[in-house]
PDB file of C-alpha atoms in Angstrom:
ATOM      1  CA  MET A  99     104.883 154.914 269.780  1.00  0.00           C
ATOM      2  CA  LYS A 100     104.895 158.135 271.817  1.00  0.00           C
ATOM      3  CA  LEU A 101     105.661 157.740 275.500  1.00  0.00           C
ATOM      4  CA  ARG A 102     104.103 160.919 276.882  1.00  0.00           C
ATOM      5  CA  ASN A 103     103.900 159.772 280.465  1.00  0.00           C
ATOM      6  CA  LEU A 104     106.514 157.338 281.674  1.00  0.00           C
ATOM      7  CA  LEU A 105     106.389 155.944 285.166  1.00  0.00           C
ATOM      8  CA  PHE A 106     109.916 156.412 286.400  1.00  0.00           C
ATOM      9  CA  PRO A 107     111.020 153.675 286.426  1.00  0.00           C
ATOM     10  CA  LEU A 108     108.065 151.860 284.881  1.00  0.00           C
ATOM     11  CA  LEU A 109     107.512 148.240 283.887  1.00  0.00           C
ATOM     12  CA  VAL A 110     108.864 146.483 280.859  1.00  0.00           C
ATOM     13  CA  LEU A 111     109.716 147.625 277.350  1.00  0.00           C
ATOM     14  CA  THR A 112     107.174 145.990 275.008  1.00  0.00           C
ATOM     15  CA  ALA A 113     109.931 144.174 273.125  1.00  0.00           C
ATOM     16  CA  PHE A 114     110.947 142.404 276.349  1.00  0.00           C
ATOM     17  CA  ASN A 115     107.418 141.561 277.476  1.00  0.00           C
ATOM     18  CA  SER A 116     107.220 137.764 277.234  1.00  0.00           C
ATOM     19  CA  SER A 117     104.298 137.412 279.658  1.00  0.00           C
ATOM     20  CA  ALA A 118     101.810 139.957 280.946  1.00  0.00           C
ATOM     21  CA  GLN A 119     101.468 137.926 284.151  1.00  0.00           C
ATOM     22  CA  ILE A 120     105.125 138.334 285.124  1.00  0.00           C
ATOM     23  CA  GLN A 121     105.713 141.669 286.803  1.00  0.00           C
ATOM     24  CA  THR A 122     108.639 143.598 288.201  1.00  0.00           C
ATOM     25  CA  VAL A 123     107.246 145.820 290.931  1.00  0.00           C
ATOM     26  CA  LYS A 124     108.821 149.240 291.398  1.00  0.00           C
ATOM     27  CA  VAL A 125     109.829 150.294 294.919  1.00  0.00           C
ATOM     28  CA  SER A 126     110.995 153.846 294.207  1.00  0.00           C
ATOM     29  CA  ASP A 127     109.197 156.955 295.450  1.00  0.00           C
ATOM     30  CA  GLY A 128     106.681 156.781 292.602  1.00  0.00           C
ATOM     31  CA  THR A 129     108.103 159.764 290.734  1.00  0.00           C
ATOM     32  CA  THR A 130     106.623 160.223 287.279  1.00  0.00           C
ATOM     33  CA  ALA A 131     108.738 161.582 284.432  1.00  0.00           C
ATOM     34  CA  TYR A 132     106.811 163.728 281.949  1.00  0.00           C
ATOM     35  CA  CYS A 133     107.682 164.626 278.377  1.00  0.00           C
ATOM     36  CA  LYS A 134     105.027 167.134 277.301  1.00  0.00           C
ATOM     37  CA  LYS A 135     106.737 170.513 276.946  1.00  0.00           C
ATOM     38  CA  ASP A 136     110.072 172.283 276.500  1.00  0.00           C
ATOM     39  CA  TYR A 137     110.702 172.435 280.239  1.00  0.00           C
ATOM     40  CA  ASP A 138     110.581 168.647 280.474  1.00  0.00           C
ATOM     41  CA  VAL A 139     113.472 168.355 277.998  1.00  0.00           C
ATOM     42  CA  TYR A 140     115.739 170.267 280.383  1.00  0.00           C
ATOM     43  CA  ARG A 141     114.533 168.973 283.727  1.00  0.00           C
ATOM     44  CA  ARG A 142     117.451 167.711 285.793  1.00  0.00           C
ATOM     45  CA  ALA A 143     115.548 164.541 286.737  1.00  0.00           C
ATOM     46  CA  ASN A 144     115.167 163.652 283.055  1.00  0.00           C
ATOM     47  CA  MET A 145     118.823 164.460 282.416  1.00  0.00           C
ATOM     48  CA  ASN A 146     119.906 161.987 285.098  1.00  0.00           C
ATOM     49  CA  GLY A 147     118.080 159.257 283.210  1.00  0.00           C
ATOM     50  CA  VAL A 148     114.744 157.577 282.732  1.00  0.00           C
ATOM     51  CA  TYR A 149     114.638 153.811 282.471  1.00  0.00           C
ATOM     52  CA  ARG A 150     112.366 150.799 282.463  1.00  0.00           C
ATOM     53  CA  ALA A 151     113.279 147.276 283.454  1.00  0.00           C
ATOM     54  CA  LYS A 152     111.889 143.779 283.715  1.00  0.00           C
ATOM     55  CA  ALA A 153     113.214 140.422 284.813  1.00  0.00           C
ATOM     56  CA  GLN A 154     112.640 138.035 281.907  1.00  0.00           C
ATOM     57  CA  ASN A 155     114.520 134.799 282.719  1.00  0.00           C
ATOM     58  CA  ILE A 156     115.457 133.052 285.951  1.00  0.00           C
ATOM     59  CA  LYS A 157     117.119 129.778 286.929  1.00  0.00           C
ATOM     60  CA  VAL A 158     119.015 128.125 289.771  1.00  0.00           C
ATOM     61  CA  THR A 159     122.502 126.985 288.799  1.00  0.00           C
ATOM     62  CA  GLU A 160     124.060 123.660 289.762  1.00  0.00           C
ATOM     63  CA  ASP A 161     126.220 125.371 292.391  1.00  0.00           C
ATOM     64  CA  GLY A 162     123.195 126.835 294.191  1.00  0.00           C
ATOM     65  CA  LYS A 163     123.035 130.337 292.777  1.00  0.00           C
ATOM     66  CA  ILE A 164     120.011 132.199 291.454  1.00  0.00           C
ATOM     67  CA  GLU A 165     120.627 133.692 288.000  1.00  0.00           C
ATOM     68  CA  VAL A 166     118.269 136.375 286.649  1.00  0.00           C
ATOM     69  CA  GLU A 167     118.358 138.222 283.324  1.00  0.00           C
ATOM     70  CA  ILE A 168     116.924 141.752 283.511  1.00  0.00           C
ATOM     71  CA  ALA A 169     116.038 143.693 280.355  1.00  0.00           C
ATOM     72  CA  MET A 170     116.626 147.455 280.633  1.00  0.00           C
ATOM     73  CA  ALA A 171     115.594 150.305 278.344  1.00  0.00           C
ATOM     74  CA  PHE A 172     117.099 153.783 278.864  1.00  0.00           C
ATOM     75  CA  LEU A 173     115.457 156.925 277.488  1.00  0.00           C
ATOM     76  CA  ARG A 174     115.466 160.725 277.588  1.00  0.00           C
ATOM     77  CA  CYS A 175     112.897 163.415 276.822  1.00  0.00           C
ATOM     78  CA  ALA A 176     113.433 165.191 273.484  1.00  0.00           C
ATOM     79  CA  ALA A 177     111.724 167.615 271.111  1.00  0.00           C
ATOM     80  CA  THR A 178     111.116 165.766 267.832  1.00  0.00           C
ATOM     81  CA  LYS A 179     109.210 166.448 264.607  1.00  0.00           C
ATOM     82  CA  SER A 180     106.323 164.525 266.137  1.00  0.00           C
ATOM     83  CA  GLY A 181     106.372 166.563 269.339  1.00  0.00           C
ATOM     84  CA  TYR A 182     107.867 165.973 272.763  1.00  0.00           C
ATOM     85  CA  GLN A 183     108.499 162.331 273.519  1.00  0.00           C
ATOM     86  CA  PHE A 184     110.889 159.915 275.184  1.00  0.00           C
ATOM     87  CA  ILE A 185     113.544 158.513 272.854  1.00  0.00           C
ATOM     88  CA  ALA A 186     116.248 155.872 273.274  1.00  0.00           C
ATOM     89  CA  HIS A 187     119.336 157.232 275.037  1.00  0.00           C
ATOM     90  CA  SER A 188     122.369 155.369 276.360  1.00  0.00           C
ATOM     91  CA  PRO A 189     122.881 155.752 280.134  1.00  0.00           C
ATOM     92  CA  LEU A 190     126.510 156.732 279.420  1.00  0.00           C
ATOM     93  CA  SER A 191     125.779 159.371 276.774  1.00  0.00           C
ATOM     94  CA  PRO A 192     126.282 163.052 277.720  1.00  0.00           C
ATOM     95  CA  ALA A 193     123.319 165.397 278.068  1.00  0.00           C
ATOM     96  CA  THR A 194     122.835 169.169 278.032  1.00  0.00           C
ATOM     97  CA  THR A 195     120.355 171.213 280.027  1.00  0.00           C
ATOM     98  CA  LYS A 196     119.960 174.924 280.773  1.00  0.00           C
ATOM     99  CA  ALA A 197     119.948 176.990 283.972  1.00  0.00           C
ATOM    100  CA  ILE A 198     119.165 180.636 284.710  1.00  0.00           C
ATOM    101  CA  GLN A 199     122.115 182.472 286.285  1.00  0.00           C
ATOM    102  CA  MET A 200     122.044 185.178 288.963  1.00  0.00           C
ATOM    103  CA  ASN A 201     122.301 187.847 286.246  1.00  0.00           C
ATOM    104  CA  GLY A 202     119.305 186.397 284.412  1.00  0.00           C
ATOM    105  CA  ALA A 203     121.376 184.877 281.608  1.00  0.00           C
ATOM    106  CA  LEU A 204     120.646 181.334 280.410  1.00  0.00           C
ATOM    107  CA  ALA A 205     123.675 179.044 280.636  1.00  0.00           C
ATOM    108  CA  ASN A 206     124.235 175.653 279.052  1.00  0.00           C
ATOM    109  CA  ILE A 207     124.895 172.921 281.608  1.00  0.00           C
ATOM    110  CA  ASN A 208     126.736 169.835 280.355  1.00  0.00           C
ATOM    111  CA  ILE A 209     126.198 166.574 282.208  1.00  0.00           C
ATOM    112  CA  GLU A 210     128.670 163.763 281.631  1.00  0.00           C
ATOM    113  CA  THR A 211     128.249 160.305 283.123  1.00  0.00           C
ATOM    114  CA  LYS A 212     131.557 158.879 284.335  1.00  0.00           C
ATOM    115  CA  ASP A 213     130.093 155.479 285.139  1.00  0.00           C
ATOM    116  CA  ALA A 214     126.710 153.861 285.719  1.00  0.00           C
ATOM    117  CA  THR A 215     126.349 150.741 287.829  1.00  0.00           C
ATOM    118  CA  PRO A 216     123.346 148.522 288.566  1.00  0.00           C
ATOM    119  CA  ARG A 217     123.460 147.634 292.268  1.00  0.00           C
ATOM    120  CA  VAL A 218     121.631 144.763 293.920  1.00  0.00           C
ATOM    121  CA  PHE A 219     120.599 144.566 297.563  1.00  0.00           C
ATOM    122  CA  LYS A 220     118.151 142.703 299.783  1.00  0.00           C
ATOM    123  CA  ASP A 221     115.129 144.505 301.204  1.00  0.00           C
ATOM    124  CA  GLY A 222     115.765 145.313 304.872  1.00  0.00           C
ATOM    125  CA  ASP A 223     119.458 144.451 304.536  1.00  0.00           C
ATOM    126  CA  TYR A 224     121.147 147.180 302.548  1.00  0.00           C
ATOM    127  CA  SER A 225     124.520 145.501 302.154  1.00  0.00           C
ATOM    128  CA  LEU A 226     125.589 145.403 298.505  1.00  0.00           C
ATOM    129  CA  LEU A 227     125.058 141.957 296.950  1.00  0.00           C
ATOM    130  CA  GLN A 228     126.241 142.679 293.399  1.00  0.00           C
ATOM    131  CA  LYS A 229     127.624 145.601 291.424  1.00  0.00           C
ATOM    132  CA  SER A 230     128.178 145.595 287.659  1.00  0.00           C
ATOM    133  CA  GLU A 231     128.718 148.087 284.822  1.00  0.00           C
ATOM    134  CA  LEU A 232     126.162 149.319 282.301  1.00  0.00           C
ATOM    135  CA  ALA A 233     127.043 149.126 278.613  1.00  0.00           C
ATOM    136  CA  ASP A 234     126.980 152.197 276.359  1.00  0.00           C
ATOM    137  CA  LYS A 235     123.661 151.344 274.677  1.00  0.00           C
ATOM    138  CA  SER A 236     120.029 152.170 275.287  1.00  0.00           C
ATOM    139  CA  LEU A 237     118.745 148.567 275.312  1.00  0.00           C
ATOM    140  CA  GLN A 238     120.651 145.939 277.244  1.00  0.00           C
ATOM    141  CA  ILE A 239     120.443 142.839 279.396  1.00  0.00           C
ATOM    142  CA  GLN A 240     121.919 142.776 282.885  1.00  0.00           C
ATOM    143  CA  LYS A 241     122.587 139.435 284.579  1.00  0.00           C
ATOM    144  CA  VAL A 242     122.266 139.092 288.349  1.00  0.00           C
ATOM    145  CA  THR A 243     123.891 136.030 289.942  1.00  0.00           C
ATOM    146  CA  LEU A 244     123.489 135.555 293.696  1.00  0.00           C
ATOM    147  CA  PRO A 245     124.038 132.647 296.113  1.00  0.00           C
ATOM    148  CA  LEU A 246     120.686 131.506 297.494  1.00  0.00           C
ATOM    149  CA  GLU A 247     121.909 131.992 301.064  1.00  0.00           C
ATOM    150  CA  LYS A 248     122.541 135.668 300.252  1.00  0.00           C
ATOM    151  CA  VAL A 249     119.146 136.410 298.715  1.00  0.00           C
ATOM    152  CA  LEU A 250     116.954 134.389 301.123  1.00  0.00           C
ATOM    153  CA  ASN A 251     116.408 135.431 304.724  1.00  0.00           C
ATOM    154  CA  SER A 252     116.377 132.856 307.530  1.00  0.00           C
ATOM    155  CA  ALA A 253     112.581 132.424 307.465  1.00  0.00           C
ATOM    156  CA  GLN A 254     112.518 131.911 303.687  1.00  0.00           C
ATOM    157  CA  GLU A 255     115.397 129.447 303.889  1.00  0.00           C
ATOM    158  CA  GLN A 256     113.688 127.510 306.689  1.00  0.00           C
ATOM    159  CA  LYS A 257     110.434 127.322 304.711  1.00  0.00           C
ATOM    160  CA  LEU A 258     112.301 125.950 301.679  1.00  0.00           C
ATOM    161  CA  ASN A 259     113.962 123.285 303.819  1.00  0.00           C
ATOM    162  CA  GLU A 260     110.718 122.285 305.572  1.00  0.00           C
ATOM    163  CA  THR A 261     108.155 122.497 302.747  1.00  0.00           C
ATOM    164  CA  GLY A 262     110.253 122.426 299.585  1.00  0.00           C
ATOM    165  CA  LYS A 263     108.807 125.787 298.510  1.00  0.00           C
ATOM    166  CA  THR A 264     109.399 129.442 299.288  1.00  0.00           C
ATOM    167  CA  ASN A 265     109.255 132.955 297.843  1.00  0.00           C
ATOM    168  CA  GLY A 266     112.036 135.511 297.661  1.00  0.00           C
ATOM    169  CA  ASN A 267     112.964 138.897 296.253  1.00  0.00           C
ATOM    170  CA  PHE A 268     115.782 141.380 295.782  1.00  0.00           C
ATOM    171  CA  ASP A 269     116.035 145.016 294.718  1.00  0.00           C
ATOM    172  CA  ILE A 270     118.082 146.590 291.926  1.00  0.00           C
ATOM    173  CA  PHE A 271     118.754 150.275 291.199  1.00  0.00           C
ATOM    174  CA  ILE A 272     121.098 152.363 289.032  1.00  0.00           C
ATOM    175  CA  HIS A 273     123.872 154.480 290.578  1.00  0.00           C
ATOM    176  CA  LYS A 274     125.659 157.126 288.481  1.00  0.00           C
ATOM    177  CA  ASN A 275     128.797 159.184 289.046  1.00  0.00           C
ATOM    178  CA  ILE A 276     128.382 162.347 287.009  1.00  0.00           C
ATOM    179  CA  SER A 277     130.277 165.543 286.205  1.00  0.00           C
ATOM    180  CA  ILE A 278     128.384 168.825 285.710  1.00  0.00           C
ATOM    181  CA  VAL A 279     129.963 171.769 283.867  1.00  0.00           C
ATOM    182  CA  ASN A 280     128.539 175.291 283.555  1.00  0.00           C
ATOM    183  CA  GLU A 281     129.658 176.548 280.124  1.00  0.00           C
ATOM    184  CA  MET A 282     129.212 180.201 281.104  1.00  0.00           C
ATOM    185  CA  SER A 283     131.188 180.172 284.358  1.00  0.00           C
ATOM    186  CA  GLN A 284     133.344 177.156 283.431  1.00  0.00           C
ATOM    187  CA  LYS A 285     132.717 175.792 286.910  1.00  0.00           C
ATOM    188  CA  GLN A 286     132.647 172.029 287.323  1.00  0.00           C
ATOM    189  CA  PHE A 287     131.559 169.774 290.142  1.00  0.00           C
ATOM    190  CA  ASN A 288     131.123 166.051 290.585  1.00  0.00           C
ATOM    191  CA  THR A 289     128.089 164.430 292.139  1.00  0.00           C
ATOM    192  CA  THR A 290     126.047 161.236 292.109  1.00  0.00           C
ATOM    193  CA  ALA A 291     122.569 160.351 290.870  1.00  0.00           C
ATOM    194  CA  THR A 292     120.463 157.363 291.868  1.00  0.00           C
ATOM    195  CA  LEU A 293     117.743 156.126 289.536  1.00  0.00           C
ATOM    196  CA  GLY A 294     114.685 154.391 290.973  1.00  0.00           C
ATOM    197  CA  ALA A 295     114.712 150.793 292.161  1.00  0.00           C
ATOM    198  CA  PHE A 296     112.840 147.680 291.074  1.00  0.00           C
ATOM    199  CA  ARG A 297     111.960 144.713 293.265  1.00  0.00           C
ATOM    200  CA  ILE A 298     112.307 141.313 291.593  1.00  0.00           C
ATOM    201  CA  HIS A 299     109.971 138.637 293.022  1.00  0.00           C
ATOM    202  CA  PHE A 300     110.486 134.905 292.481  1.00  0.00           C
ATOM    203  CA  SER A 301     109.442 131.506 293.835  1.00  0.00           C
ATOM    204  CA  LEU A 302     111.583 128.444 294.520  1.00  0.00           C
ATOM    205  CA  GLU A 303     110.581 124.783 294.574  1.00  0.00           C
ATOM    206  CA  GLU A 304     112.590 121.657 295.312  1.00  0.00           C
ATOM    207  CA  THR A 305     112.057 118.964 292.656  1.00  0.00           C
ATOM    208  CA  ALA A 306     113.570 115.601 291.755  1.00  0.00           C
ATOM    209  CA  ASN A 307     115.761 117.489 289.280  1.00  0.00           C
ATOM    210  CA  GLY A 308     116.959 120.101 291.753  1.00  0.00           C
ATOM    211  CA  THR A 309     115.773 123.546 292.830  1.00  0.00           C
ATOM    212  CA  LYS A 310     113.597 125.306 290.251  1.00  0.00           C
ATOM    213  CA  ALA A 311     112.842 129.041 290.135  1.00  0.00           C
ATOM    214  CA  LYS A 312     110.013 131.062 288.582  1.00  0.00           C
ATOM    215  CA  LEU A 313     109.436 134.791 288.277  1.00  0.00           C
ATOM    216  CA  LYS A 314     106.319 136.133 289.989  1.00  0.00           C
TER     217      LYS A 314
END
């Protein structure tokens, strides 16, 4: 399947799509990554990474924590025999792009990812709730485990206590530390890249068997 236009980040990889009614809503700036021509292969935004994600399982543990499994698929734009298209690409794999120098020469630019970390925070409260490490593979599952008191605000917590039901959410994004080397000048500098965020929505309900959670 050719992915010629990929919302960056978009919704779920088809292989992870267990229900069309369960959605992970993106909260990034709405940037769209294209893979239609040679320029797209070397765009810096594509080099930093293109990914899709979807929450696929959720539960509340016996010790009062919400546990969510999030499927992630990482890709890059490439020129293939079938044309330009997004292909699987580990978030830790190096990438090469090109840049025009002051003298008009075209230099190879090597981009190496030192580390890539999914980071979880609550909307409106940007304190870090969880930080983990991405594996060196294009398809992977990330597990988010958060105490309910950390992920619910006071109004949501009060509603759960009074009515036995409430809704909640949290955001997750990818942070990268990267090294960029110009092969022509041999200059190197370190910087960071942040990939777009997803908002995970869920509902909670108190039952005779404890607190139950569902993805929305």
